[in-house]
Amino acid sequence: MLTNERYRFLASRFTEIINAVPHGGWDSLTPCEGWTTLDVVQHVVSTEYEFLGRMGFSDSPQIDIADARAAWPAVRDGMQAALDRPDQANHAFDGYFGPTTFGDTAGSFYCADLTVHRWDIARAVGLNSFEEVPATEIDLIMIAFGPDSSLATAMRQPGLFNDPVLVSDDVDATTKLMAWLGRTVTSA
């Protein structure tokens, strides 16, 4: 799947979870230590918004970060528009971990962010039917952040991922992924 198609699919799934959060669920604590459901959405919105702005794309949306739920569609659509344009998707820059492109960074980091934070929100508000991560996404996230990736050590910096959580060998693939990413995976 091309990065723009993957982002479209994952962003639509993230939109679904935002729309499904029940009244009162925005203050629920997520598996991201100290973060509420609203904090997670604000994180996704602000990091994608900042990324678009850092790239200097003239059609980046203007949003109010304080109202992340309302801002999400504009940021989502701005990311999608940039990924749909080859000149922007292929825009090269020096990233935190070396030379990369807008599309490659969106495909590795921002798509993973949408997937993992969708799970965080589902876990926080008890929407168990939203927790399963597609097998292809598990594979792609493990390529980007797994023990054999070049980012395996860097991802454990403060503010990124906690140390892996031990789980039994018989748990499902989603639980194994989230445990590797440092998420507490006990029952919701």
Coordinates of N, CA and C in Angstrom, one line a residue:
M1 N 0.9 -1.2 0.0 CA 0.0 0.0 0.0 C 0.9 1.2 0.0
L2 N 0.6 2.2 -0.8 CA 1.3 3.5 -0.9 C 1.1 4.2 0.4
T3 N 2.1 5.1 0.7 CA 1.9 5.8 2.0 C 0.7 6.7 2.0
N4 N 0.3 7.4 0.9 CA -0.9 8.2 0.9 C -2.1 7.4 1.2
E5 N -2.2 6.2 0.6 CA -3.3 5.3 0.8 C -3.3 4.8 2.3
R6 N -2.2 4.4 2.8 CA -2.1 3.9 4.2 C -2.5 5.0 5.1
Y7 N -2.0 6.2 4.9 CA -2.4 7.3 5.8 C -3.9 7.6 5.7
R8 N -4.5 7.5 4.5 CA -5.9 7.7 4.4 C -6.7 6.7 5.2
F9 N -6.3 5.4 5.1 CA -6.9 4.4 5.8 C -6.8 4.6 7.3
L10 N -5.6 4.8 7.8 CA -5.4 5.0 9.3 C -6.0 6.2 9.8
A11 N -6.0 7.3 9.1 CA -6.6 8.5 9.5 C -8.1 8.4 9.6
S12 N -8.7 7.6 8.7 CA -10.2 7.4 8.8 C -10.5 6.5 10.0
R13 N -9.6 5.6 10.4 CA -9.8 4.8 11.6 C -9.6 5.7 12.8
F14 N -8.7 6.6 12.8 CA -8.5 7.5 13.9 C -9.7 8.4 14.1
T15 N -10.2 8.9 13.0 CA -11.4 9.7 13.0 C -12.6 8.9 13.6
E16 N -12.7 7.7 13.3 CA -13.8 6.8 13.8 C -13.7 6.7 15.3
I17 N -12.5 6.6 15.9 CA -12.4 6.5 17.3 C -12.7 7.8 18.0
I18 N -12.2 8.9 17.4 CA -12.6 10.2 18.0 C -14.1 10.4 18.0
N19 N -14.7 10.0 16.9 CA -16.2 10.2 16.9 C -16.9 9.2 17.8
A20 N -16.3 8.1 18.2 CA -16.9 7.1 19.1 C -16.7 7.4 20.6
V21 N -15.8 8.3 20.9 CA -15.5 8.5 22.4 C -16.8 9.0 23.0
P22 N -17.2 8.3 24.1 CA -18.5 8.6 24.7 C -18.4 9.9 25.5
H23 N -19.5 10.5 25.8 CA -19.6 11.7 26.6 C -18.8 11.4 28.0
G24 N -18.0 12.3 28.4 CA -17.2 12.0 29.6 C -15.9 11.3 29.4
G25 N -15.7 10.7 28.2 CA -14.5 9.9 28.0 C -13.3 10.7 27.7
W26 N -13.4 12.0 27.5 CA -12.2 12.8 27.1 C -11.2 13.0 28.3
D27 N -11.7 12.8 29.5 CA -10.8 12.9 30.7 C -10.3 11.5 31.1
S28 N -10.6 10.5 30.4 CA -10.2 9.1 30.8 C -8.7 9.0 30.6
L29 N -8.0 8.4 31.6 CA -6.6 8.2 31.4 C -6.3 7.0 30.4
T30 N -5.3 7.2 29.6 CA -4.9 6.3 28.6 C -3.7 5.5 29.0
P31 N -3.3 4.5 28.3 CA -2.1 3.8 28.6 C -0.8 4.6 28.4
C32 N -0.9 5.8 27.8 CA 0.2 6.8 27.8 C 0.2 7.4 29.2
E33 N 1.2 7.1 29.9 CA 1.3 7.5 31.3 C 1.0 9.0 31.5
G34 N 0.0 9.3 32.3 CA -0.3 10.7 32.6 C -1.1 11.4 31.5
W35 N -1.5 10.8 30.4 CA -2.2 11.4 29.4 C -3.7 11.0 29.4
T36 N -4.6 11.9 29.2 CA -6.0 11.6 29.0 C -6.3 11.4 27.5
T37 N -7.5 11.0 27.2 CA -7.9 10.8 25.8 C -7.7 12.1 25.1
L38 N -8.1 13.2 25.6 CA -8.0 14.5 25.0 C -6.5 14.8 24.8
D39 N -5.7 14.5 25.7 CA -4.2 14.8 25.6 C -3.7 14.0 24.4
V40 N -4.1 12.8 24.2 CA -3.6 12.0 23.1 C -4.0 12.6 21.8
V41 N -5.3 13.0 21.6 CA -5.8 13.7 20.4 C -5.0 15.0 20.2
Q42 N -4.8 15.8 21.2 CA -4.0 17.0 21.1 C -2.6 16.7 20.6
H43 N -2.0 15.6 21.1 CA -0.7 15.3 20.7 C -0.6 14.9 19.2
V44 N -1.6 14.1 18.7 CA -1.6 13.7 17.3 C -1.8 15.0 16.5
V45 N -2.8 15.8 16.8 CA -3.0 17.0 16.1 C -1.8 18.0 16.0
S46 N -1.2 18.2 17.2 CA -0.1 19.2 17.3 C 1.1 18.7 16.6
T47 N 1.4 17.4 16.7 CA 2.6 16.9 16.0 C 2.5 16.9 14.5
E48 N 1.3 16.5 14.0 CA 1.1 16.5 12.6 C 1.1 18.0 12.0
Y49 N 0.4 18.8 12.8 CA 0.4 20.3 12.4 C 1.8 20.9 12.4
E50 N 2.6 20.6 13.4 CA 3.9 21.1 13.4 C 4.7 20.5 12.3
F51 N 4.6 19.3 11.9 CA 5.3 18.7 10.8 C 4.9 19.3 9.5
L52 N 3.7 19.6 9.3 CA 3.3 20.3 8.1 C 3.9 21.7 8.0
G53 N 3.9 22.4 9.1 CA 4.4 23.7 9.2 C 5.9 23.7 9.0
R54 N 6.6 22.7 9.6 CA 8.1 22.6 9.4 C 8.5 22.4 8.0
M55 N 7.6 21.7 7.2 CA 7.9 21.4 5.8 C 7.7 22.7 5.0
G56 N 7.0 23.7 5.5 CA 6.7 24.9 4.8 C 5.8 24.8 3.6
F57 N 4.9 23.8 3.7 CA 3.9 23.7 2.6 C 2.9 24.8 2.7
S58 N 2.7 25.5 1.6 CA 1.9 26.7 1.7 C 0.4 26.5 1.9
D59 N 0.0 25.2 1.6 CA -1.4 24.9 1.9 C -1.7 24.2 3.2
S60 N -0.8 24.4 4.1 CA -1.0 23.8 5.5 C -2.2 24.5 6.1
P61 N -3.0 23.8 6.9 CA -4.2 24.4 7.5 C -3.8 25.3 8.6
Q62 N -4.7 26.3 8.9 CA -4.6 27.1 10.0 C -5.6 26.5 11.0
I63 N -5.1 26.2 12.2 CA -6.0 25.6 13.2 C -5.8 26.2 14.6
D64 N -6.7 25.9 15.5 CA -6.6 26.2 16.9 C -6.3 24.9 17.6
I65 N -5.1 24.7 18.1 CA -4.6 23.5 18.7 C -5.4 23.2 20.0
A66 N -5.9 24.3 20.7 CA -6.7 24.1 21.9 C -7.9 23.3 21.7
D67 N -8.5 23.4 20.5 CA -9.7 22.6 20.2 C -9.3 21.5 19.2
A68 N -8.5 20.5 19.8 CA -8.0 19.5 18.9 C -9.0 18.6 18.2
R69 N -10.1 18.3 18.9 CA -11.1 17.5 18.2 C -11.7 18.2 16.9
A70 N -11.9 19.5 17.0 CA -12.3 20.2 15.8 C -11.2 20.5 14.8
A71 N -10.0 20.5 15.3 CA -8.8 20.8 14.4 C -8.4 19.5 13.7
W72 N -8.7 18.3 14.2 CA -8.2 17.1 13.6 C -8.6 17.0 12.1
P73 N -9.8 17.3 11.7 CA -10.1 17.1 10.2 C -9.3 18.0 9.3
A74 N -9.0 19.2 9.8 CA -8.1 20.1 9.0 C -6.7 19.6 8.9
V75 N -6.2 19.1 10.0 CA -4.8 18.6 10.0 C -4.7 17.3 9.2
R76 N -5.7 16.4 9.4 CA -5.8 15.2 8.6 C -5.8 15.5 7.1
D77 N -6.7 16.4 6.8 CA -6.8 16.7 5.3 C -5.6 17.4 4.8
G78 N -4.9 18.2 5.6 CA -3.6 18.8 5.2 C -2.5 17.8 5.0
M79 N -2.4 16.8 5.9 CA -1.5 15.7 5.7 C -1.8 14.9 4.5
Q80 N -3.1 14.6 4.3 CA -3.5 13.8 3.1 C -3.1 14.5 1.8
A81 N -3.4 15.8 1.8 CA -3.2 16.6 0.6 C -1.7 16.6 0.2
A82 N -0.8 16.7 1.3 CA 0.6 16.7 1.1 C 1.1 15.3 0.6
L83 N 0.5 14.3 1.1 CA 0.9 12.9 0.7 C 0.4 12.6 -0.7
D84 N -0.7 13.2 -1.1 CA -1.2 13.0 -2.4 C -0.4 13.7 -3.5
R85 N 0.4 14.7 -3.1 CA 1.2 15.5 -4.1 C 2.6 14.9 -4.1
P86 N 3.0 14.3 -5.2 CA 4.4 13.7 -5.3 C 5.5 14.7 -4.9
D87 N 5.3 16.0 -5.3 CA 6.4 17.0 -5.0 C 6.5 17.2 -3.5
Q88 N 5.4 17.1 -2.7 CA 5.4 17.3 -1.3 C 5.8 16.0 -0.6
A89 N 5.2 14.9 -1.1 CA 5.5 13.6 -0.5 C 7.0 13.2 -0.6
N90 N 7.6 13.6 -1.7 CA 9.0 13.4 -1.9 C 9.9 14.5 -1.4
H91 N 9.4 15.5 -0.7 CA 10.2 16.6 -0.2 C 11.2 16.0 0.8
A92 N 12.5 16.2 0.5 CA 13.6 15.7 1.3 C 14.0 16.7 2.4
F93 N 14.4 16.2 3.6 CA 14.8 17.1 4.6 C 15.7 16.2 5.6
D94 N 16.4 16.9 6.5 CA 17.2 16.2 7.5 C 16.3 16.0 8.7
G95 N 15.9 14.8 8.9 CA 15.1 14.4 10.1 C 15.9 14.2 11.3
Y96 N 15.2 13.9 12.4 CA 15.8 13.7 13.7 C 16.8 12.5 13.6
F97 N 16.6 11.5 12.7 CA 17.4 10.4 12.6 C 18.2 10.3 11.3
G98 N 18.3 11.4 10.6 CA 19.0 11.5 9.4 C 18.2 11.9 8.2
P99 N 18.7 11.9 7.0 CA 18.0 12.3 5.8 C 16.8 11.4 5.5
T100 N 15.7 12.1 5.1 CA 14.5 11.4 4.9 C 13.6 12.2 4.0
T101 N 12.4 11.8 3.8 CA 11.4 12.6 3.0 C 10.1 12.7 3.9
F102 N 9.3 13.7 3.5 CA 8.0 13.9 4.1 C 7.2 12.6 4.1
G103 N 7.1 11.9 3.0 CA 6.3 10.7 2.8 C 6.9 9.5 3.7
D104 N 8.2 9.4 3.7 CA 8.8 8.3 4.5 C 8.6 8.5 6.0
T105 N 8.7 9.8 6.4 CA 8.4 10.1 7.8 C 7.0 9.9 8.2
A106 N 6.1 10.3 7.3 CA 4.7 10.1 7.5 C 4.4 8.6 7.6
G107 N 5.0 7.8 6.7 CA 4.8 6.4 6.6 C 5.3 5.6 7.8
S108 N 6.4 6.1 8.4 CA 7.0 5.3 9.5 C 6.4 5.9 10.8
F109 N 6.6 7.1 11.1 CA 6.2 7.7 12.4 C 4.8 8.1 12.5
Y110 N 4.2 8.9 11.6 CA 2.9 9.4 11.8 C 1.8 8.3 11.6
C111 N 2.0 7.4 10.7 CA 1.1 6.3 10.5 C 1.1 5.4 11.8
A112 N 2.3 5.1 12.3 CA 2.4 4.4 13.6 C 1.7 5.1 14.7
D113 N 1.9 6.4 14.7 CA 1.2 7.2 15.8 C -0.3 7.1 15.7
L114 N -0.9 7.2 14.5 CA -2.3 7.0 14.4 C -2.8 5.7 14.9
T115 N -2.0 4.6 14.6 CA -2.4 3.3 15.0 C -2.3 3.1 16.5
V116 N -1.2 3.4 17.0 CA -0.9 3.2 18.5 C -1.9 4.1 19.3
H117 N -2.1 5.3 18.9 CA -2.9 6.2 19.7 C -4.4 5.9 19.5
R118 N -4.8 5.3 18.4 CA -6.1 4.8 18.3 C -6.4 3.7 19.4
W119 N -5.4 2.8 19.5 CA -5.5 1.7 20.5 C -5.5 2.4 21.9
D120 N -4.7 3.4 22.2 CA -4.7 4.0 23.5 C -6.0 4.6 23.8
I121 N -6.7 5.2 22.9 CA -8.0 5.8 23.1 C -9.0 4.7 23.4
A122 N -9.0 3.7 22.5 CA -10.0 2.6 22.7 C -9.8 2.0 24.0
R123 N -8.6 1.8 24.5 CA -8.4 1.1 25.8 C -8.9 2.1 26.9
A124 N -8.6 3.4 26.7 CA -9.0 4.3 27.8 C -10.5 4.4 28.0
V125 N -11.3 4.3 26.9 CA -12.7 4.6 27.0 C -13.5 3.3 26.9
G126 N -12.8 2.1 26.9 CA -13.5 0.8 26.8 C -14.2 0.5 25.5
L127 N -13.6 1.0 24.4 CA -14.1 0.6 23.1 C -13.3 -0.6 22.5
N128 N -13.5 -1.7 23.1 CA -12.7 -2.9 22.8 C -12.7 -3.3 21.3
S129 N -13.8 -3.0 20.7 CA -13.9 -3.4 19.2 C -13.0 -2.5 18.4
F130 N -12.4 -1.5 18.9 CA -11.5 -0.6 18.2 C -10.0 -0.9 18.5
E131 N -9.8 -1.9 19.4 CA -8.4 -2.2 19.8 C -7.5 -3.0 18.8
E132 N -8.1 -3.8 18.0 CA -7.3 -4.7 17.2 C -6.6 -3.9 16.1
V133 N -5.3 -4.2 15.9 CA -4.5 -3.5 14.9 C -4.3 -4.5 13.8
P134 N -4.6 -4.0 12.5 CA -4.4 -4.9 11.4 C -3.0 -5.5 11.3
A135 N -2.9 -6.7 10.9 CA -1.6 -7.5 10.8 C -0.6 -6.7 10.0
T136 N -1.0 -6.1 8.9 CA 0.0 -5.4 8.1 C 0.6 -4.2 8.8
E137 N -0.3 -3.5 9.7 CA 0.2 -2.4 10.5 C 1.2 -2.9 11.5
I138 N 0.9 -4.0 12.2 CA 1.8 -4.6 13.2 C 3.2 -4.8 12.5
D139 N 3.1 -5.4 11.3 CA 4.4 -5.7 10.6 C 5.2 -4.4 10.3
L140 N 4.5 -3.4 9.8 CA 5.1 -2.2 9.4 C 5.7 -1.4 10.7
I141 N 4.9 -1.4 11.7 CA 5.4 -0.7 13.0 C 6.6 -1.5 13.5
M142 N 6.6 -2.8 13.5 CA 7.7 -3.5 14.0 C 9.0 -3.4 13.1
I143 N 8.8 -3.2 11.8 CA 9.9 -2.9 10.9 C 10.5 -1.5 11.3
A144 N 9.6 -0.5 11.6 CA 10.1 0.8 11.9 C 10.7 0.9 13.3
F145 N 10.0 0.2 14.3 CA 10.4 0.4 15.7 C 10.7 -0.9 16.5
G146 N 10.7 -2.0 15.8 CA 11.0 -3.3 16.5 C 12.4 -3.4 16.9
P147 N 12.7 -4.6 17.6 CA 14.1 -4.8 18.2 C 15.2 -4.8 17.1
D148 N 14.9 -5.1 15.9 CA 15.9 -5.1 14.8 C 16.0 -3.8 14.0
S149 N 15.2 -2.8 14.4 CA 15.2 -1.5 13.7 C 16.3 -0.6 14.1
S150 N 16.7 0.3 13.3 CA 17.7 1.3 13.7 C 17.2 2.2 14.8
L151 N 15.9 2.3 15.0 CA 15.3 3.2 16.0 C 15.0 2.5 17.3
A152 N 15.4 1.2 17.5 CA 15.0 0.4 18.7 C 15.5 1.0 19.9
T153 N 16.7 1.6 19.9 CA 17.3 2.2 21.1 C 16.8 3.7 21.2
A154 N 16.8 4.4 20.1 CA 16.4 5.8 20.2 C 14.9 6.0 20.6
M155 N 14.1 5.1 20.3 CA 12.7 5.2 20.7 C 12.4 5.1 22.2
R156 N 13.4 4.7 22.9 CA 13.2 4.6 24.4 C 13.6 5.9 25.1
Q157 N 13.8 7.0 24.4 CA 14.1 8.2 25.0 C 12.9 8.7 25.8
P158 N 13.1 9.6 26.9 CA 12.0 10.1 27.6 C 11.0 10.9 26.7
G159 N 9.7 10.6 26.9 CA 8.7 11.3 26.0 C 8.3 10.5 24.8
L160 N 9.1 9.4 24.5 CA 8.7 8.6 23.4 C 8.0 7.3 23.9
F161 N 8.7 6.2 24.0 CA 8.2 4.9 24.4 C 8.8 4.5 25.7
N162 N 8.0 3.9 26.6 CA 8.5 3.3 27.8 C 9.2 2.0 27.5
D163 N 9.9 1.4 28.4 CA 10.5 0.1 28.2 C 9.4 -0.9 27.9
P164 N 9.8 -2.0 27.2 CA 8.8 -3.0 26.9 C 8.2 -3.6 28.2
V165 N 7.0 -4.0 28.0 CA 6.2 -4.7 29.1 C 6.2 -6.2 28.8
L166 N 6.5 -7.0 29.8 CA 6.6 -8.4 29.6 C 5.1 -8.9 29.5
V167 N 4.9 -9.8 28.5 CA 3.6 -10.5 28.3 C 3.9 -11.9 28.0
S168 N 3.0 -12.8 28.2 CA 3.2 -14.2 27.9 C 3.2 -14.4 26.4
D169 N 3.8 -15.5 26.0 CA 3.9 -15.8 24.5 C 2.6 -16.1 23.9
D170 N 1.6 -16.4 24.6 CA 0.3 -16.8 24.0 C -0.7 -15.6 23.8
V171 N -0.2 -14.4 24.0 CA -1.1 -13.3 23.8 C -1.2 -13.0 22.3
D172 N -2.2 -12.2 21.9 CA -2.4 -11.9 20.4 C -1.3 -10.9 20.0
A173 N -1.3 -10.7 18.6 CA -0.2 -9.9 18.0 C -0.4 -8.4 18.4
T174 N -1.6 -7.9 18.6 CA -1.8 -6.5 19.0 C -1.2 -6.3 20.4
T175 N -1.5 -7.2 21.3 CA -1.0 -7.1 22.7 C 0.5 -7.2 22.7
K176 N 1.1 -8.1 21.9 CA 2.6 -8.1 21.8 C 3.2 -6.8 21.3
L177 N 2.6 -6.2 20.3 CA 3.0 -5.0 19.8 C 3.0 -3.9 20.8
M178 N 1.8 -3.7 21.5 CA 1.7 -2.7 22.4 C 2.6 -2.9 23.6
A179 N 2.8 -4.1 24.0 CA 3.7 -4.4 25.1 C 5.2 -4.0 24.7
W180 N 5.6 -4.3 23.4 CA 6.9 -3.9 23.0 C 7.0 -2.4 23.0
L181 N 5.9 -1.7 22.7 CA 6.0 -0.2 22.7 C 5.8 0.4 24.1
G182 N 5.8 -0.5 25.1 CA 5.8 0.0 26.5 C 4.4 0.3 27.0
R183 N 3.4 -0.2 26.4 CA 2.0 0.1 26.9 C 1.6 -1.0 27.9
T184 N 0.9 -0.6 28.9 CA 0.3 -1.5 29.8 C -0.9 -2.1 29.1
V185 N -0.9 -3.4 29.1 CA -1.9 -4.1 28.3 C -2.8 -5.0 29.1
T186 N -3.0 -4.7 30.4 CA -3.9 -5.4 31.2 C -5.3 -5.1 30.7
S187 N -6.3 -5.9 31.0 CA -7.7 -5.7 30.5 C -8.2 -4.4 30.9
A188 N -9.0 -3.8 30.0 CA -9.6 -2.5 30.2 C -10.7 -2.6 31.2

